[in-house]
Each structure stands twice: as C-alpha cells, then as structure tokens.
GROMACS .gro file of C-alpha atoms in nm:
model
  282
    1UNK     CA    1  -1.001   3.837   1.639
    2UNK     CA    2  -0.744   3.647   1.410
    3UNK     CA    3  -0.787   3.307   1.563
    4UNK     CA    4  -1.184   3.336   1.488
    5UNK     CA    5  -1.099   3.427   1.115
    6UNK     CA    6  -0.878   3.144   1.085
    7UNK     CA    7  -1.116   2.904   1.214
    8UNK     CA    8  -1.356   3.030   0.966
    9UNK     CA    9  -1.139   3.001   0.671
   10UNK     CA   10  -1.023   2.654   0.769
   11UNK     CA   11  -1.420   2.537   0.774
   12UNK     CA   12  -1.467   2.707   0.451
   13UNK     CA   13  -1.175   2.516   0.293
   14UNK     CA   14  -1.303   2.195   0.453
   15UNK     CA   15  -1.645   2.241   0.283
   16UNK     CA   16  -1.512   2.315  -0.034
   17UNK     CA   17  -1.285   2.006  -0.038
   18UNK     CA   18  -1.599   1.789   0.074
   19UNK     CA   19  -1.800   1.938  -0.204
   20UNK     CA   20  -1.524   1.884  -0.474
   21UNK     CA   21  -1.465   1.510  -0.332
   22UNK     CA   22  -1.832   1.447  -0.433
   23UNK     CA   23  -1.835   1.562  -0.792
   24UNK     CA   24  -1.827   1.335  -1.062
   25UNK     CA   25  -1.649   1.414  -1.372
   26UNK     CA   26  -1.748   1.316  -1.722
   27UNK     CA   27  -1.474   1.276  -1.987
   28UNK     CA   28  -1.529   1.489  -2.305
   29UNK     CA   29  -1.592   1.252  -2.602
   30UNK     CA   30  -1.279   1.429  -2.804
   31UNK     CA   31  -1.065   1.299  -2.513
   32UNK     CA   32  -1.164   0.949  -2.598
   33UNK     CA   33  -1.139   0.998  -2.982
   34UNK     CA   34  -0.782   1.149  -2.936
   35UNK     CA   35  -0.668   0.810  -2.805
   36UNK     CA   36  -0.874   0.603  -3.077
   37UNK     CA   37  -0.691   0.807  -3.342
   38UNK     CA   38  -0.368   0.783  -3.206
   39UNK     CA   39  -0.048   0.660  -3.409
   40UNK     CA   40   0.338   0.614  -3.336
   41UNK     CA   41   0.259   0.473  -2.994
   42UNK     CA   42   0.593   0.324  -2.914
   43UNK     CA   43   0.637   0.614  -2.655
   44UNK     CA   44   0.298   0.493  -2.482
   45UNK     CA   45   0.464   0.117  -2.475
   46UNK     CA   46   0.779   0.267  -2.323
   47UNK     CA   47   0.630   0.494  -2.073
   48UNK     CA   48   0.425   0.224  -1.942
   49UNK     CA   49   0.727  -0.013  -1.919
   50UNK     CA   50   0.909   0.250  -1.734
   51UNK     CA   51   0.618   0.266  -1.473
   52UNK     CA   52   0.625  -0.105  -1.457
   53UNK     CA   53   0.981  -0.145  -1.368
   54UNK     CA   54   0.998   0.186  -1.145
   55UNK     CA   55   0.995   0.259  -0.767
   56UNK     CA   56   0.687   0.458  -0.763
   57UNK     CA   57   0.371   0.257  -0.879
   58UNK     CA   58   0.150   0.293  -1.181
   59UNK     CA   59   0.062   0.655  -1.244
   60UNK     CA   60  -0.081   0.692  -1.604
   61UNK     CA   61  -0.208   1.052  -1.566
   62UNK     CA   62   0.136   1.219  -1.693
   63UNK     CA   63   0.167   0.979  -1.986
   64UNK     CA   64  -0.187   1.045  -2.093
   65UNK     CA   65  -0.166   1.405  -2.086
   66UNK     CA   66   0.157   1.391  -2.267
   67UNK     CA   67   0.066   1.118  -2.537
   68UNK     CA   68  -0.305   1.249  -2.604
   69UNK     CA   69  -0.346   1.592  -2.476
   70UNK     CA   70  -0.605   1.481  -2.212
   71UNK     CA   71  -0.667   1.804  -1.972
   72UNK     CA   72  -0.437   1.791  -1.668
   73UNK     CA   73  -0.728   1.892  -1.435
   74UNK     CA   74  -0.941   1.611  -1.568
   75UNK     CA   75  -0.641   1.363  -1.529
   76UNK     CA   76  -0.556   1.486  -1.166
   77UNK     CA   77  -0.931   1.392  -1.081
   78UNK     CA   78  -0.925   1.033  -1.263
   79UNK     CA   79  -1.049   0.864  -0.946
   80UNK     CA   80  -1.372   1.082  -0.966
   81UNK     CA   81  -1.457   0.990  -1.315
   82UNK     CA   82  -1.795   0.842  -1.387
   83UNK     CA   83  -1.787   0.458  -1.436
   84UNK     CA   84  -1.888   0.487  -1.786
   85UNK     CA   85  -1.628   0.714  -1.879
   86UNK     CA   86  -1.355   0.494  -1.714
   87UNK     CA   87  -1.485   0.217  -1.905
   88UNK     CA   88  -1.470   0.398  -2.237
   89UNK     CA   89  -1.125   0.505  -2.174
   90UNK     CA   90  -1.020   0.167  -2.050
   91UNK     CA   91  -1.145   0.032  -2.380
   92UNK     CA   92  -0.977   0.298  -2.589
   93UNK     CA   93  -0.640   0.250  -2.429
   94UNK     CA   94  -0.673  -0.140  -2.456
   95UNK     CA   95  -0.712  -0.079  -2.837
   96UNK     CA   96  -0.439   0.174  -2.885
   97UNK     CA   97  -0.211  -0.077  -2.697
   98UNK     CA   98  -0.318  -0.359  -2.959
   99UNK     CA   99  -0.238  -0.096  -3.222
  100UNK     CA  100   0.103  -0.032  -3.088
  101UNK     CA  101   0.402  -0.143  -3.317
  102UNK     CA  102   0.792  -0.107  -3.290
  103UNK     CA  103   0.885   0.053  -3.602
  104UNK     CA  104   1.266   0.004  -3.734
  105UNK     CA  105   1.341   0.336  -3.657
  106UNK     CA  106   1.246   0.351  -3.300
  107UNK     CA  107   1.396   0.022  -3.182
  108UNK     CA  108   1.671   0.197  -3.001
  109UNK     CA  109   1.416   0.275  -2.741
  110UNK     CA  110   1.391  -0.075  -2.663
  111UNK     CA  111   1.706  -0.247  -2.769
  112UNK     CA  112   2.081  -0.201  -2.718
  113UNK     CA  113   2.155  -0.365  -3.059
  114UNK     CA  114   1.957  -0.491  -3.353
  115UNK     CA  115   1.710  -0.769  -3.250
  116UNK     CA  116   1.602  -1.034  -3.492
  117UNK     CA  117   1.259  -1.033  -3.623
  118UNK     CA  118   1.148  -1.309  -3.380
  119UNK     CA  119   1.313  -1.102  -3.065
  120UNK     CA  120   1.146  -0.785  -3.172
  121UNK     CA  121   0.802  -0.973  -3.194
  122UNK     CA  122   0.827  -1.118  -2.862
  123UNK     CA  123   0.946  -0.789  -2.707
  124UNK     CA  124   0.635  -0.622  -2.866
  125UNK     CA  125   0.401  -0.897  -2.712
  126UNK     CA  126   0.540  -0.838  -2.372
  127UNK     CA  127   0.530  -0.495  -2.377
  128UNK     CA  128   0.168  -0.498  -2.478
  129UNK     CA  129   0.087  -0.724  -2.198
  130UNK     CA  130   0.269  -0.509  -1.956
  131UNK     CA  131   0.065  -0.201  -2.090
  132UNK     CA  132  -0.262  -0.383  -2.089
  133UNK     CA  133  -0.185  -0.486  -1.726
  134UNK     CA  134  -0.117  -0.106  -1.629
  135UNK     CA  135  -0.440   0.001  -1.795
  136UNK     CA  136  -0.628  -0.254  -1.603
  137UNK     CA  137  -0.484  -0.109  -1.272
  138UNK     CA  138  -0.558   0.238  -1.323
  139UNK     CA  139  -0.896   0.182  -1.486
  140UNK     CA  140  -1.063  -0.153  -1.495
  141UNK     CA  141  -1.208  -0.211  -1.144
  142UNK     CA  142  -1.320  -0.550  -1.244
  143UNK     CA  143  -0.975  -0.668  -1.264
  144UNK     CA  144  -0.868  -0.512  -0.922
  145UNK     CA  145  -0.630  -0.744  -0.733
  146UNK     CA  146  -0.290  -0.878  -0.771
  147UNK     CA  147  -0.330  -1.032  -1.126
  148UNK     CA  148  -0.221  -0.741  -1.337
  149UNK     CA  149   0.068  -0.647  -1.098
  150UNK     CA  150   0.194  -1.012  -1.119
  151UNK     CA  151   0.162  -0.974  -1.504
  152UNK     CA  152   0.361  -0.664  -1.508
  153UNK     CA  153   0.630  -0.836  -1.308
  154UNK     CA  154   0.643  -1.146  -1.509
  155UNK     CA  155   0.636  -0.947  -1.839
  156UNK     CA  156   0.941  -0.725  -1.692
  157UNK     CA  157   1.149  -1.037  -1.620
  158UNK     CA  158   1.079  -1.191  -1.966
  159UNK     CA  159   1.186  -0.871  -2.122
  160UNK     CA  160   1.480  -0.867  -1.934
  161UNK     CA  161   1.582  -1.199  -2.060
  162UNK     CA  162   1.565  -1.131  -2.412
  163UNK     CA  163   1.923  -1.108  -2.565
  164UNK     CA  164   1.909  -0.748  -2.709
  165UNK     CA  165   1.677  -0.572  -2.481
  166UNK     CA  166   1.732  -0.237  -2.308
  167UNK     CA  167   1.765  -0.249  -2.011
  168UNK     CA  168   1.977  -0.519  -2.030
  169UNK     CA  169   1.881  -0.768  -1.754
  170UNK     CA  170   2.219  -0.726  -1.553
  171UNK     CA  171   2.202  -0.850  -1.172
  172UNK     CA  172   2.160  -0.483  -1.079
  173UNK     CA  173   1.853  -0.450  -1.293
  174UNK     CA  174   1.714  -0.757  -1.139
  175UNK     CA  175   1.788  -0.673  -0.802
  176UNK     CA  176   1.598  -0.328  -0.839
  177UNK     CA  177   1.289  -0.513  -1.002
  178UNK     CA  178   1.271  -0.768  -0.751
  179UNK     CA  179   1.361  -0.534  -0.430
  180UNK     CA  180   1.086  -0.607  -0.154
  181UNK     CA  181   1.058  -0.225  -0.093
  182UNK     CA  182   1.000  -0.173  -0.445
  183UNK     CA  183   0.710  -0.419  -0.478
  184UNK     CA  184   0.549  -0.261  -0.177
  185UNK     CA  185   0.573   0.088  -0.331
  186UNK     CA  186   0.440  -0.044  -0.635
  187UNK     CA  187   0.144  -0.215  -0.521
  188UNK     CA  188   0.029  -0.012  -0.204
  189UNK     CA  189  -0.144  -0.308  -0.078
  190UNK     CA  190  -0.028  -0.607   0.153
  191UNK     CA  191  -0.210  -0.857  -0.034
  192UNK     CA  192  -0.074  -0.755  -0.375
  193UNK     CA  193   0.282  -0.726  -0.241
  194UNK     CA  194   0.264  -1.066  -0.095
  195UNK     CA  195   0.142  -1.210  -0.443
  196UNK     CA  196   0.420  -1.031  -0.597
  197UNK     CA  197   0.695  -1.149  -0.351
  198UNK     CA  198   0.551  -1.512  -0.401
  199UNK     CA  199   0.581  -1.486  -0.783
  200UNK     CA  200   0.921  -1.333  -0.765
  201UNK     CA  201   1.045  -1.583  -0.501
  202UNK     CA  202   0.916  -1.877  -0.740
  203UNK     CA  203   1.054  -1.719  -1.059
  204UNK     CA  204   1.405  -1.691  -0.889
  205UNK     CA  205   1.382  -2.059  -0.773
  206UNK     CA  206   1.308  -2.206  -1.099
  207UNK     CA  207   1.569  -1.999  -1.283
  208UNK     CA  208   1.936  -2.089  -1.332
  209UNK     CA  209   2.033  -1.744  -1.214
  210UNK     CA  210   2.264  -1.720  -0.880
  211UNK     CA  211   2.305  -1.341  -0.851
  212UNK     CA  212   2.104  -1.325  -0.516
  213UNK     CA  213   2.369  -1.569  -0.364
  214UNK     CA  214   2.687  -1.393  -0.479
  215UNK     CA  215   2.838  -1.103  -0.320
  216UNK     CA  216   2.997  -0.975  -0.620
  217UNK     CA  217   2.654  -0.897  -0.755
  218UNK     CA  218   2.580  -0.633  -0.479
  219UNK     CA  219   2.709  -0.283  -0.449
  220UNK     CA  220   2.689  -0.317  -0.071
  221UNK     CA  221   2.592  -0.573   0.188
  222UNK     CA  222   2.306  -0.340   0.268
  223UNK     CA  223   2.135  -0.451  -0.048
  224UNK     CA  224   2.069  -0.778   0.062
  225UNK     CA  225   1.795  -0.754   0.334
  226UNK     CA  226   1.527  -0.642   0.061
  227UNK     CA  227   1.600  -0.955  -0.130
  228UNK     CA  228   1.613  -1.222   0.137
  229UNK     CA  229   1.240  -1.301   0.075
  230UNK     CA  230   1.323  -1.461  -0.248
  231UNK     CA  231   1.604  -1.711  -0.102
  232UNK     CA  232   1.595  -2.031   0.072
  233UNK     CA  233   1.772  -2.092   0.411
  234UNK     CA  234   2.046  -2.275   0.199
  235UNK     CA  235   2.086  -1.995  -0.034
  236UNK     CA  236   2.102  -1.722   0.233
  237UNK     CA  237   2.357  -1.954   0.450
  238UNK     CA  238   2.567  -1.971   0.135
  239UNK     CA  239   2.574  -1.589   0.104
  240UNK     CA  240   2.639  -1.517   0.451
  241UNK     CA  241   2.943  -1.760   0.436
  242UNK     CA  242   3.079  -1.582   0.135
  243UNK     CA  243   3.040  -1.229   0.304
  244UNK     CA  244   3.207  -1.360   0.630
  245UNK     CA  245   3.497  -1.485   0.420
  246UNK     CA  246   3.517  -1.116   0.318
  247UNK     CA  247   3.480  -0.984   0.664
  248UNK     CA  248   3.771  -1.197   0.786
  249UNK     CA  249   3.994  -1.023   0.535
  250UNK     CA  250   3.871  -0.708   0.644
  251UNK     CA  251   3.928  -0.744   0.994
  252UNK     CA  252   4.286  -0.854   0.920
  253UNK     CA  253   4.345  -0.537   0.755
  254UNK     CA  254   4.193  -0.333   1.023
  255UNK     CA  255   4.395  -0.522   1.295
  256UNK     CA  256   4.720  -0.404   1.113
  257UNK     CA  257   4.616  -0.062   1.074
  258UNK     CA  258   4.439  -0.011   1.424
  259UNK     CA  259   4.170   0.182   1.238
  260UNK     CA  260   3.891   0.239   1.492
  261UNK     CA  261   3.639   0.391   1.227
  262UNK     CA  262   3.676   0.092   1.000
  263UNK     CA  263   3.649  -0.139   1.272
  264UNK     CA  264   3.324  -0.007   1.406
  265UNK     CA  265   3.207  -0.050   1.031
  266UNK     CA  266   3.335  -0.399   0.988
  267UNK     CA  267   3.160  -0.482   1.326
  268UNK     CA  268   2.824  -0.326   1.194
  269UNK     CA  269   2.860  -0.545   0.887
  270UNK     CA  270   2.940  -0.835   1.055
  271UNK     CA  271   2.620  -0.800   1.288
  272UNK     CA  272   2.403  -0.736   0.976
  273UNK     CA  273   2.517  -1.051   0.794
  274UNK     CA  274   2.485  -1.269   1.131
  275UNK     CA  275   2.131  -1.150   1.152
  276UNK     CA  276   2.011  -1.236   0.795
  277UNK     CA  277   1.711  -1.466   0.799
  278UNK     CA  278   1.512  -1.587   0.534
  279UNK     CA  279   1.126  -1.469   0.623
  280UNK     CA  280   0.810  -1.650   0.519
  281UNK     CA  281   0.621  -1.449   0.269
  282UNK     CA  282   0.302  -1.289   0.413
   0.00000   0.00000   0.00000
C-alpha cells in the first residue's frame, strides 16, 4: 500500500518537474529598467571581480538580486528565460558596466593605498573588461566558448600586477588564480579549461616571475601538483631539486630523532616530489 503511494508521488513529482523545465519565463520591464537606472555601481564591479578570481564559477544571480532587486525565483530560472529577455538584460548589464566608476570615497574596496590617477583609470578599464566577460558568459550565447573566460583571467592577472590594487598579487594570490583545479571549476568545460591553462602557461613563461619554481612561495609541497601544467620541464626539475635539498635536511633530522611518523611523512613527500611531471595541456 505505502509502496504504491510512494510510486504515485514520485511519478507526480517527475511530471511537475518536467512541466517546470519546459516553462519559458519572461522578464518584467521593470527588472530591466532597474538595471538601466542603477547608479553607484562599484559593488557590481567588485562582486563580478570576486567571481572571476574565486573558485566556484560565474554565478551572477545573487549579485543581480542584491544590486538590482530582481526577483529571486526569476533569477533561479535564468536558463529558462526567453532569448529576447536574455538579450535585453545582457544589453542593460553591459551598459551598466560601461557607466560604472570608482569614486574617490570607494577606492578602498579595490586599492590598499591611494592609487595614482593613471592606475585608478587602468584598474577601472580592467574591472569593466572582467565584468563584460562575466555578463557574456551568463547571458550572451553568441560569445559562448573560451574567449570571455580567458579575458577574465587576463584581466585578473593585469589587475594583480598594478602597484596599489587589492588583492595585492602575492605569490599566494597568483597560485590560487592559476591552480588547475580552480580553472576547471570555473569553466565547467574541458575545452575552456584547456584554453585557460594554455593562456596561463604562456603568461607565466613570458613574465619575469619565478614563484612557481621557488619552494618558499608554497605553503606545502602538496600545492605544487595543480600548477605543474604551467611550468617547463627545466623549471619543474629546478623546483624538484630545491625540494630534495630540503628533504635531505629533514631526513637527517628524522634519523637523529628516530621518529617513525615523521619518517613516513618525509618518505611520502619524497615520493610525491620524485613523481612530479610536466604534463601536456589538453
């Protein structure tokens, strides 16, 4: 009896879910007007930048609910919006990004000090390019593909490189940004992830930075693996040699202390370091 009732309930839920997936949602004119009328858009730039450097992909729904008061239920069904409404919202958002400024009283959101006028203008250009790319990823189906993701990564790297910006562009910031796992979770697509890795590798190879090759710039040897794709074999070997020097010193200390647990950890560390390989990007 109860099994029959459960089966009927599940079938009913499946039917409702199927109907729900087939609904096409229209966006009220007022929602688009809210975006067109919006001022004080620093939070929009900041939140989109945080999405671009974060680990979880581009989710504009919470930002649009918060900044423009767009209905939560409507935003949760963004993928089911009518194509025309997606285009209208994308156009309104691109216009809002173009209107955005960084006013003097709000510079502390983006800078750890007082930037020069030129730096503030360059930062604004970069933040706008990142925000435009985020809108393209979520709304502009014509631009689907790796290009907006690469543009976001490029913009984030350029923002880090400015002298007064926050985040500051430390080795830890760069490592987090370039980590293979982060790039994969950002894109959700093997092709896009490959494009991001190729761009990141080319960027590192033409830069004067060496933080990927220096053990002092890692919190732990376990952080190295997701960044090997960006290094050449020579750079990987240089990093391996430096870690092995440390492991020799650790081994000497462990031998004096006869510490089994530490000896096992050092063994695991050496096995990991020996196994590092520069993999082709695919």
